[in-house]
CSV table of C-alpha atoms in Angstrom, one decimal:
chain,number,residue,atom,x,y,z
C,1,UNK,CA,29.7,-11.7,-56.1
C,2,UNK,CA,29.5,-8.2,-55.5
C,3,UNK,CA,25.5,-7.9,-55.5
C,4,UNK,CA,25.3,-10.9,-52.7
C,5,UNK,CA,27.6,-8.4,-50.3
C,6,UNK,CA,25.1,-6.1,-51.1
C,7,UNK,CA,23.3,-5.0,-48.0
C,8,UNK,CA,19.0,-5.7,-47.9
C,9,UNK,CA,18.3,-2.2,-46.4
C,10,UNK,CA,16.1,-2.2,-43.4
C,11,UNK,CA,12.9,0.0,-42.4
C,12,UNK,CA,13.3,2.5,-39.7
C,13,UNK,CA,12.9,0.7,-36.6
C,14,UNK,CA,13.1,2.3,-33.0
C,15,UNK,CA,13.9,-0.1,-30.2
C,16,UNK,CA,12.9,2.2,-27.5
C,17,UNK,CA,9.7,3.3,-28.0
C,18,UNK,CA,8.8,3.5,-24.0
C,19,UNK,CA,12.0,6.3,-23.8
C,20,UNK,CA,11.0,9.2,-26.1
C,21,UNK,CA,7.1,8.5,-23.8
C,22,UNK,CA,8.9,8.2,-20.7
C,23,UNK,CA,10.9,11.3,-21.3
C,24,UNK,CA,8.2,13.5,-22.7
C,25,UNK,CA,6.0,12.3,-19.6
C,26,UNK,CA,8.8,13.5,-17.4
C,27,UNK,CA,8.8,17.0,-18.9
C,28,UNK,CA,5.7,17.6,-18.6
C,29,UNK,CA,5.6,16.9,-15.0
C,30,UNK,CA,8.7,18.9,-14.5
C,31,UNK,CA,6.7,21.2,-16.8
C,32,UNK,CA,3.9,21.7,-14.6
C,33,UNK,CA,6.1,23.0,-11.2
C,34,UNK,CA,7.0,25.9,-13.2
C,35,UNK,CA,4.1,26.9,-15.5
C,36,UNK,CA,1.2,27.4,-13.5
C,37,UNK,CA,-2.1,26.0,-14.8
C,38,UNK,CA,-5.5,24.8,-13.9
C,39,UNK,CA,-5.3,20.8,-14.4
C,40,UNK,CA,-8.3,21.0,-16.8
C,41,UNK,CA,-6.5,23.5,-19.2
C,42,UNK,CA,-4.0,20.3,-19.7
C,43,UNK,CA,-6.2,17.9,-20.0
C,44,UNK,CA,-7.8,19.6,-22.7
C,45,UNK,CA,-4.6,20.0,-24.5
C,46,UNK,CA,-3.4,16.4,-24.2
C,47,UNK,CA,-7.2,15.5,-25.4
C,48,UNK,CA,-7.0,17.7,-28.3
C,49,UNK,CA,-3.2,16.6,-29.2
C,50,UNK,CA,-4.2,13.1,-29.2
C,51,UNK,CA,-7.2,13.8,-31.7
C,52,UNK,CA,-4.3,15.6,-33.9
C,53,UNK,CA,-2.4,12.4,-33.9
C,54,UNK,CA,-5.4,10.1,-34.6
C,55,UNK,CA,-6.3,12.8,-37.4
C,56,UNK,CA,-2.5,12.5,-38.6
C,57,UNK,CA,-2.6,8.5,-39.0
C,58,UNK,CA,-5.3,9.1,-41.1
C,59,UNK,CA,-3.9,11.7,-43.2
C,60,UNK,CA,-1.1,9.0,-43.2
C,61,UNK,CA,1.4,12.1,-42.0
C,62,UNK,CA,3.6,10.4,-39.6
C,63,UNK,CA,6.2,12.9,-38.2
C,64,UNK,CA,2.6,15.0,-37.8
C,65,UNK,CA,1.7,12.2,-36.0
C,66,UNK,CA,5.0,11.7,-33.4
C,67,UNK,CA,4.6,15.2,-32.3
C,68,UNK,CA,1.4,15.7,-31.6
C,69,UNK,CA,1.7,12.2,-29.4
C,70,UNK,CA,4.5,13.1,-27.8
C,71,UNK,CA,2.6,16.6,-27.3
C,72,UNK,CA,-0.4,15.0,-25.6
C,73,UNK,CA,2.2,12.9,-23.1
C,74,UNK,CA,4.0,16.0,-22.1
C,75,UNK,CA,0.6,17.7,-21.6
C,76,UNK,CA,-0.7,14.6,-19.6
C,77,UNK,CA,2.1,14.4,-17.2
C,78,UNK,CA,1.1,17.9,-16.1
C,79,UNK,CA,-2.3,17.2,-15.8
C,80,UNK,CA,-1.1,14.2,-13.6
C,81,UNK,CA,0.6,16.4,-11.0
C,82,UNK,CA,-1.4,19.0,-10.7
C,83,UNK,CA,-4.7,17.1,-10.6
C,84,UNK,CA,-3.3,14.6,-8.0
C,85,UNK,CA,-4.1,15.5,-4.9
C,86,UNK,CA,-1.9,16.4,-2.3
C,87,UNK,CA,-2.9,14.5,1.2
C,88,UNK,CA,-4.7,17.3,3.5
C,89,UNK,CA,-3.5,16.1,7.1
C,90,UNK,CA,-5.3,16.6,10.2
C,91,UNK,CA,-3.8,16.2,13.9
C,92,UNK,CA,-5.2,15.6,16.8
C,93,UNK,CA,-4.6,18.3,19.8
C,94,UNK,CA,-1.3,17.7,21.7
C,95,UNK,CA,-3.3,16.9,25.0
C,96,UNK,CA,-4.4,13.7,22.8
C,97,UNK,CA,-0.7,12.7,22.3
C,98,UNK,CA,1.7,10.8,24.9
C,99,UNK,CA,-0.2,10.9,27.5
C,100,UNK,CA,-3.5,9.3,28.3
C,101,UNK,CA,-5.0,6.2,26.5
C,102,UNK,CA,-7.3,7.4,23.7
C,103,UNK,CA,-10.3,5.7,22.0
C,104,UNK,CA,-10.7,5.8,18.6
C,105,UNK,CA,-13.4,4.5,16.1
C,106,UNK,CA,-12.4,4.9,12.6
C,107,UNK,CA,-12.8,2.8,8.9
C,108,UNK,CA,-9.8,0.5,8.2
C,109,UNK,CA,-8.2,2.5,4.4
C,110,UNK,CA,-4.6,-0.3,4.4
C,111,UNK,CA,-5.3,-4.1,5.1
C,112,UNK,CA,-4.0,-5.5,8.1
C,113,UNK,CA,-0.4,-7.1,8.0
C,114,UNK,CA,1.4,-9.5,10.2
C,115,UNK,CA,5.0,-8.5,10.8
C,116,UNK,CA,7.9,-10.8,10.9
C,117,UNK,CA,10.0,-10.2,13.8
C,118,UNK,CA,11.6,-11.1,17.2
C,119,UNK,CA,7.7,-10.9,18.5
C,120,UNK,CA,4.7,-10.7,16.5
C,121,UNK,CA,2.5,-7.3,15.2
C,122,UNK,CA,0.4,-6.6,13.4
C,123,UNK,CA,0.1,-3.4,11.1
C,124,UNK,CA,-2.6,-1.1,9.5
C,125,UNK,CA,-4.2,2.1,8.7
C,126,UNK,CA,-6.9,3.5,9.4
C,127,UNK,CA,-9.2,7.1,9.1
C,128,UNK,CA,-10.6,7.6,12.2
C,129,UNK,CA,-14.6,9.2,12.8
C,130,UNK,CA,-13.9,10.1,16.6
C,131,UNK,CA,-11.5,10.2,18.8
C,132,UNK,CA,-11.9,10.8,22.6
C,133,UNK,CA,-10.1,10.8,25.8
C,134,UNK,CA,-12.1,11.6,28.6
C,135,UNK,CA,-14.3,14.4,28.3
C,136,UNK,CA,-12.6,15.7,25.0
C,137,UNK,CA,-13.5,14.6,21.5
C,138,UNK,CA,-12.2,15.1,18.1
C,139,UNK,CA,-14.2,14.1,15.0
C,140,UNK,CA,-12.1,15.2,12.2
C,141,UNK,CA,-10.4,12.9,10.0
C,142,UNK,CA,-7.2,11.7,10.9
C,143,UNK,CA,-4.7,9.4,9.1
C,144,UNK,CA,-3.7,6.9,11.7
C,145,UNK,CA,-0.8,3.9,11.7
C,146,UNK,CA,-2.0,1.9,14.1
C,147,UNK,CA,0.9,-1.3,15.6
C,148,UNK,CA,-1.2,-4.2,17.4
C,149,UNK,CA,1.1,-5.6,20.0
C,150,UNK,CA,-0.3,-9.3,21.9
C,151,UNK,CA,-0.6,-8.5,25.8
C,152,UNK,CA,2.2,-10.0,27.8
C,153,UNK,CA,2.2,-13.2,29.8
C,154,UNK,CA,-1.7,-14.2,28.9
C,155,UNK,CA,-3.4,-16.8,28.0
C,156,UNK,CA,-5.9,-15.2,26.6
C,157,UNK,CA,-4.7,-14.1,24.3
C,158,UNK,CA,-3.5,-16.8,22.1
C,159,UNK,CA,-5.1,-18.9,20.2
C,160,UNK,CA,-5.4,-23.1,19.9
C,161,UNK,CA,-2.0,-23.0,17.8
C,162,UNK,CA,-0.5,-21.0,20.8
C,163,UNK,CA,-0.2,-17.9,18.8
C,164,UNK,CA,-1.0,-14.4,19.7
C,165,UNK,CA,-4.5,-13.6,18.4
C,166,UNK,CA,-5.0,-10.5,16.4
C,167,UNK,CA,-7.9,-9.3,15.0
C,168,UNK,CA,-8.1,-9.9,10.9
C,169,UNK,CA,-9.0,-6.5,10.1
C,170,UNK,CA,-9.2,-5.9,6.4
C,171,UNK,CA,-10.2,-2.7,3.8
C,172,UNK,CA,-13.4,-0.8,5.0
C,173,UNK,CA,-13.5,-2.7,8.5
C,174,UNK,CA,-14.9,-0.3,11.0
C,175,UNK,CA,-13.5,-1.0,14.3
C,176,UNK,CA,-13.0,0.5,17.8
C,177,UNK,CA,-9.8,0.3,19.5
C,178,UNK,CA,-7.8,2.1,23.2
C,179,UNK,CA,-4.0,3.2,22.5
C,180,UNK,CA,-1.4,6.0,23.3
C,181,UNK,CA,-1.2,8.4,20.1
C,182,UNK,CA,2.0,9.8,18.8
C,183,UNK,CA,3.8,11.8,16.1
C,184,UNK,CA,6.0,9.9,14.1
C,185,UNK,CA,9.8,11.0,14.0
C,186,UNK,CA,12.5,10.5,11.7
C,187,UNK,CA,16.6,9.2,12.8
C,188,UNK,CA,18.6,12.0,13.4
C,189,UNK,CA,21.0,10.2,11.6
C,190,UNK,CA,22.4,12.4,8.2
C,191,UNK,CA,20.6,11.1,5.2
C,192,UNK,CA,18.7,8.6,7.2
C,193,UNK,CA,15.3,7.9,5.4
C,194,UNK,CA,12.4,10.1,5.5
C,195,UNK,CA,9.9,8.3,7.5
C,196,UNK,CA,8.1,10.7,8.9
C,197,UNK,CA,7.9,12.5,5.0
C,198,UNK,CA,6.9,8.9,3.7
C,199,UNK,CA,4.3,8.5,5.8
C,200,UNK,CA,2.5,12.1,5.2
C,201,UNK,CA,2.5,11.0,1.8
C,202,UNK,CA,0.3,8.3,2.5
C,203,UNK,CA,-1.8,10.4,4.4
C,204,UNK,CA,-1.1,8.8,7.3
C,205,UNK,CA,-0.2,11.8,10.6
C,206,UNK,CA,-0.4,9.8,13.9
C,207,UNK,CA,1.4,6.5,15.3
C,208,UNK,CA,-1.2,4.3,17.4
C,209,UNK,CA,0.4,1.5,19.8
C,210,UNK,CA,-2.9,-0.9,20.6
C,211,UNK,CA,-3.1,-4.3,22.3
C,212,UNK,CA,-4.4,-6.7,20.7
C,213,UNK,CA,-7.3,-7.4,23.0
C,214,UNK,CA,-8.5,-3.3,23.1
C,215,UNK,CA,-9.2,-4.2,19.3
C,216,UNK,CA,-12.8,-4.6,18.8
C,217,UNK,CA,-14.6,-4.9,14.7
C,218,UNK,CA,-17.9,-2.8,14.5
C,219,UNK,CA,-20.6,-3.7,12.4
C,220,UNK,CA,-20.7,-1.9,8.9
C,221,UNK,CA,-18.1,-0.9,6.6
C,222,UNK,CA,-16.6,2.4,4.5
C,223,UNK,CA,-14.7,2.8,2.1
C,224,UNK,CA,-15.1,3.1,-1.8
C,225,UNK,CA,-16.0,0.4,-4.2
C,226,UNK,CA,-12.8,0.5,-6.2
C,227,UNK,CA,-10.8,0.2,-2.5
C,228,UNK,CA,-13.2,-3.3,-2.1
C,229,UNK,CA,-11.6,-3.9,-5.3
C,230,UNK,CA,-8.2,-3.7,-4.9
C,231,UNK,CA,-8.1,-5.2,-1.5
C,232,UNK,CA,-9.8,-8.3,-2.3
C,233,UNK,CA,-7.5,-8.8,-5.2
C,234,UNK,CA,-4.1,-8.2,-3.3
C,235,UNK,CA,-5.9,-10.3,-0.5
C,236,UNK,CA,-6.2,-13.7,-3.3
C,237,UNK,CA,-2.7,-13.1,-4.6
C,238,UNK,CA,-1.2,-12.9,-0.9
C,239,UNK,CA,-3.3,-16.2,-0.2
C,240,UNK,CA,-2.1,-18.1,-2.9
C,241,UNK,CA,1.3,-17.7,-2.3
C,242,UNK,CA,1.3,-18.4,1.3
C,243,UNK,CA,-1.0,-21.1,0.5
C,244,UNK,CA,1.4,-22.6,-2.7
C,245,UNK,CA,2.7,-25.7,-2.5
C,246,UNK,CA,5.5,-24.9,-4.7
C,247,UNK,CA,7.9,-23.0,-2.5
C,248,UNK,CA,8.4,-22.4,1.2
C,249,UNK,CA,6.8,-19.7,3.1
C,250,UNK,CA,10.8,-17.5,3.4
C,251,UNK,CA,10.4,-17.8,-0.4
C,252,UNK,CA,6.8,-17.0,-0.6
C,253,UNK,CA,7.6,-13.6,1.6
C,254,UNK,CA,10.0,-13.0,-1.6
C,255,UNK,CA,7.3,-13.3,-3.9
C,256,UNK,CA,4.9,-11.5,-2.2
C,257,UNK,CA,7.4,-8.8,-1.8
C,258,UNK,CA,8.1,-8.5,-5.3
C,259,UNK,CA,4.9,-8.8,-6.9
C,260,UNK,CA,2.4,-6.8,-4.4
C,261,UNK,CA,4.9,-4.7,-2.8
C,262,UNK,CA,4.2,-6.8,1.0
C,263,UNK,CA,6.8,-7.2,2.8
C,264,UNK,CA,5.9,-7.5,6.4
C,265,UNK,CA,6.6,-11.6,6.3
C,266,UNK,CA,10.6,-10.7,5.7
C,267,UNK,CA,12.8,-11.9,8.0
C,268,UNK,CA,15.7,-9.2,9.1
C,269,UNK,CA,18.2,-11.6,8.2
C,270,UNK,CA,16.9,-11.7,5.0
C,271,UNK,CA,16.3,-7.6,4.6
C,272,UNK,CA,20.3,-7.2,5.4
C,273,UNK,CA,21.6,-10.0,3.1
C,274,UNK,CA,19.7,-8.3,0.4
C,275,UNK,CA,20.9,-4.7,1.5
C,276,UNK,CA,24.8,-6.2,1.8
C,277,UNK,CA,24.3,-7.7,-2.3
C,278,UNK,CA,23.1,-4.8,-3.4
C,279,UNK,CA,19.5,-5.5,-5.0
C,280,UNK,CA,17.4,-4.8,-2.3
C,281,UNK,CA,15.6,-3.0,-5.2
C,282,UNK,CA,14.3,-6.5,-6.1
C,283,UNK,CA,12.3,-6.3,-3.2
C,284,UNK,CA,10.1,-3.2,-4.1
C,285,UNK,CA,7.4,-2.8,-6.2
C,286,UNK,CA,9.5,0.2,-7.9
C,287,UNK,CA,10.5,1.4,-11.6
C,288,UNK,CA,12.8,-1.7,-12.4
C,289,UNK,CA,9.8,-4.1,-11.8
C,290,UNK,CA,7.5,-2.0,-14.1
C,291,UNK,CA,10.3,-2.0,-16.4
C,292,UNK,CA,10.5,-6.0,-16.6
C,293,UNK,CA,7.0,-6.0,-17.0
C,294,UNK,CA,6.7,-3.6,-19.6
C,295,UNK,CA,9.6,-5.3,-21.5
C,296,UNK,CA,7.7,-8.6,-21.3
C,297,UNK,CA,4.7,-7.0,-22.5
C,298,UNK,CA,6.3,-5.6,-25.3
C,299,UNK,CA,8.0,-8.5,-26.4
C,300,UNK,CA,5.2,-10.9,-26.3
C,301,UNK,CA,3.0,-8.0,-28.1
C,302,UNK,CA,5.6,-8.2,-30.5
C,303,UNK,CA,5.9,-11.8,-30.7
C,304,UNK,CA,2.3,-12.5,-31.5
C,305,UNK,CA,2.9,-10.0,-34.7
C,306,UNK,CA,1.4,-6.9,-33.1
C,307,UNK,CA,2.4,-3.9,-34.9
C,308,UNK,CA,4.5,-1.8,-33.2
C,309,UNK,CA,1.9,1.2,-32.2
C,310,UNK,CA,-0.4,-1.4,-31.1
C,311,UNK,CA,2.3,-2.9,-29.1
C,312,UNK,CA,3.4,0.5,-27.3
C,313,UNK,CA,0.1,1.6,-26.6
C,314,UNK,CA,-1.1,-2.1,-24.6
C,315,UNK,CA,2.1,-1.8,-23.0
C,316,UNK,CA,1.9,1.9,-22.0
C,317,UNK,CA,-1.9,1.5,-20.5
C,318,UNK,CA,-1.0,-1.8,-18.5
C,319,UNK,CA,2.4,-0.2,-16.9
């Protein structure tokens, strides 16, 4: 009787593997901010770490093993912040601001989005080559955000449907467009968002207001074979949602929200009921997605009788 309450004891088992990375990767970029050093000093140490903990499996030392790994993340999340870039922002002289229309020719760098509203836009970016107004030119590169707005009371600028016709301008495009430039400004509201921050982070340091017809596509393209990439595959996923049969398009806007991050098609009845409940969140391509996909990655990895190293590492390379 007494040997069947006897407990089977049970191997060591940690159910958060992701935590101890997640934690050491956050030190190490906390790391880098204080200790100053040249981004290929800590790639080399995460490198050589990492060939310490492929020499410890060997050696079948396992603690050997956790600490050099945990050495190499700490080491890579340095290397990640100080090798990334910081966006180097150009502006145009203030007599190109506010005033007079300016032309610009510039490479599209964000696909073109239409925005759900009250009337309809159309959004993207773009890195201009020139821009000119009058007898002045500028030819550096600037980061520009440029809104498409349909001209008023025309025919001529809808299509058969009766919409407004906008120019489908996607990744690389080179195109040619007349607008009125501007900085953009935050809400003097306290603790409003930082839009005017956000955008500099994305490179982005003028506001464009065009009309749709001053939008002209140039022969040619720019841009870099990986951006091709990436564009053409958020493009299918975006077109096979709209395009699904399985939903409607309010709950395709959802989708597309949650999986790519897109959400120009929201409507802003929609935006404020999911600000009122509280999981707005949902809408974002932010750390709680990664998190349910790095949970279902895991678990499936596990599932199929993965080990667990094997498990952690698929999962940590496709988050």
């Amino acid at each position: 009787m007494s040997s069947a309450r006897k407990s089977v004891p049970r191997a060591a088992n940690p159910r958060a593997p992701l935590a101890l990375a997640a934690v050491a990767f956050g030190v190490g970029v906390w790391l880098a901010g204080h200790l100053h050093r040249f981004a290929w000093l800590w790639g080399l140490a995460a490198v050589g770490l990492l060939a310490c903990a492929l020499a410890a499996l060997v050696v079948k030392n396992i603690r050997l093993g956790y600490l050099a790994v945990v050495g190499a993340l700490l080491c890579s999340g340095a290397f990640g912040r100080v090798w990334m870039p910081s966006p180097q922002l150009s502006f145009p002289p203030e007599s190109f601001l506010y005033t007079a229309q300016a032309e610009i020719i510039g490479h599209v760098t964000n696909d073109g989005a239409l925005l759900a509203g009250s009337e309809p836009r159309e959004r993207f970016d773009l890195e201009t080559e020139v821009i000119q107004s009058g007898e002045m030119r500028f030819t550096q590169p600037v980061g520009i955000r440029v809104s498409i707005f349909p001209k008023q009371s025309s025919e001529e600028d809808q299509d058969d449907t009766g919409e407004p016709g906008f120019p489908a301008v996607v990744y690389g495009n080179r195109v040619k467009l007349t607008g009125k430039l501007r900085l953009p400004r935050n809400f003097r509201n306290p603790e409003a968002f930082d839009y005017e921050g956000y955008l500099h982070g994305l490179g982005i340091a003028v506001l464009a207001s065009v009309r749709a017809d001053r939008v002209q596509i140039l022969p040619g393209s720019s841009g870099t074979r990986f951006g091709f990439w990436r564009s053409r595959i958020r493009r299918s996923i975006l077109e096979h949602l709209h395009n699904s049969r399985l939903w409607s398009e309010e709950d395709a806007a959802l989708f597309a929200a949650m999986i790519v991050g897109d959400d120009s098609l929201l409507l802003r009845h929609v935006r404020e009921e999911f600000q009122a409940t509280g999981v707005y969140h949902l809408l974002v391509v932010s750390g709680m997605n990664v998190g349910l996909l790095a949970f279902a990655v895991f678990w499936l990895a596990r599932r199929l009788h993965a080990p667990q190293w094997a498990a952690s590492a698929v999962t940590i390379a496709l988050s």
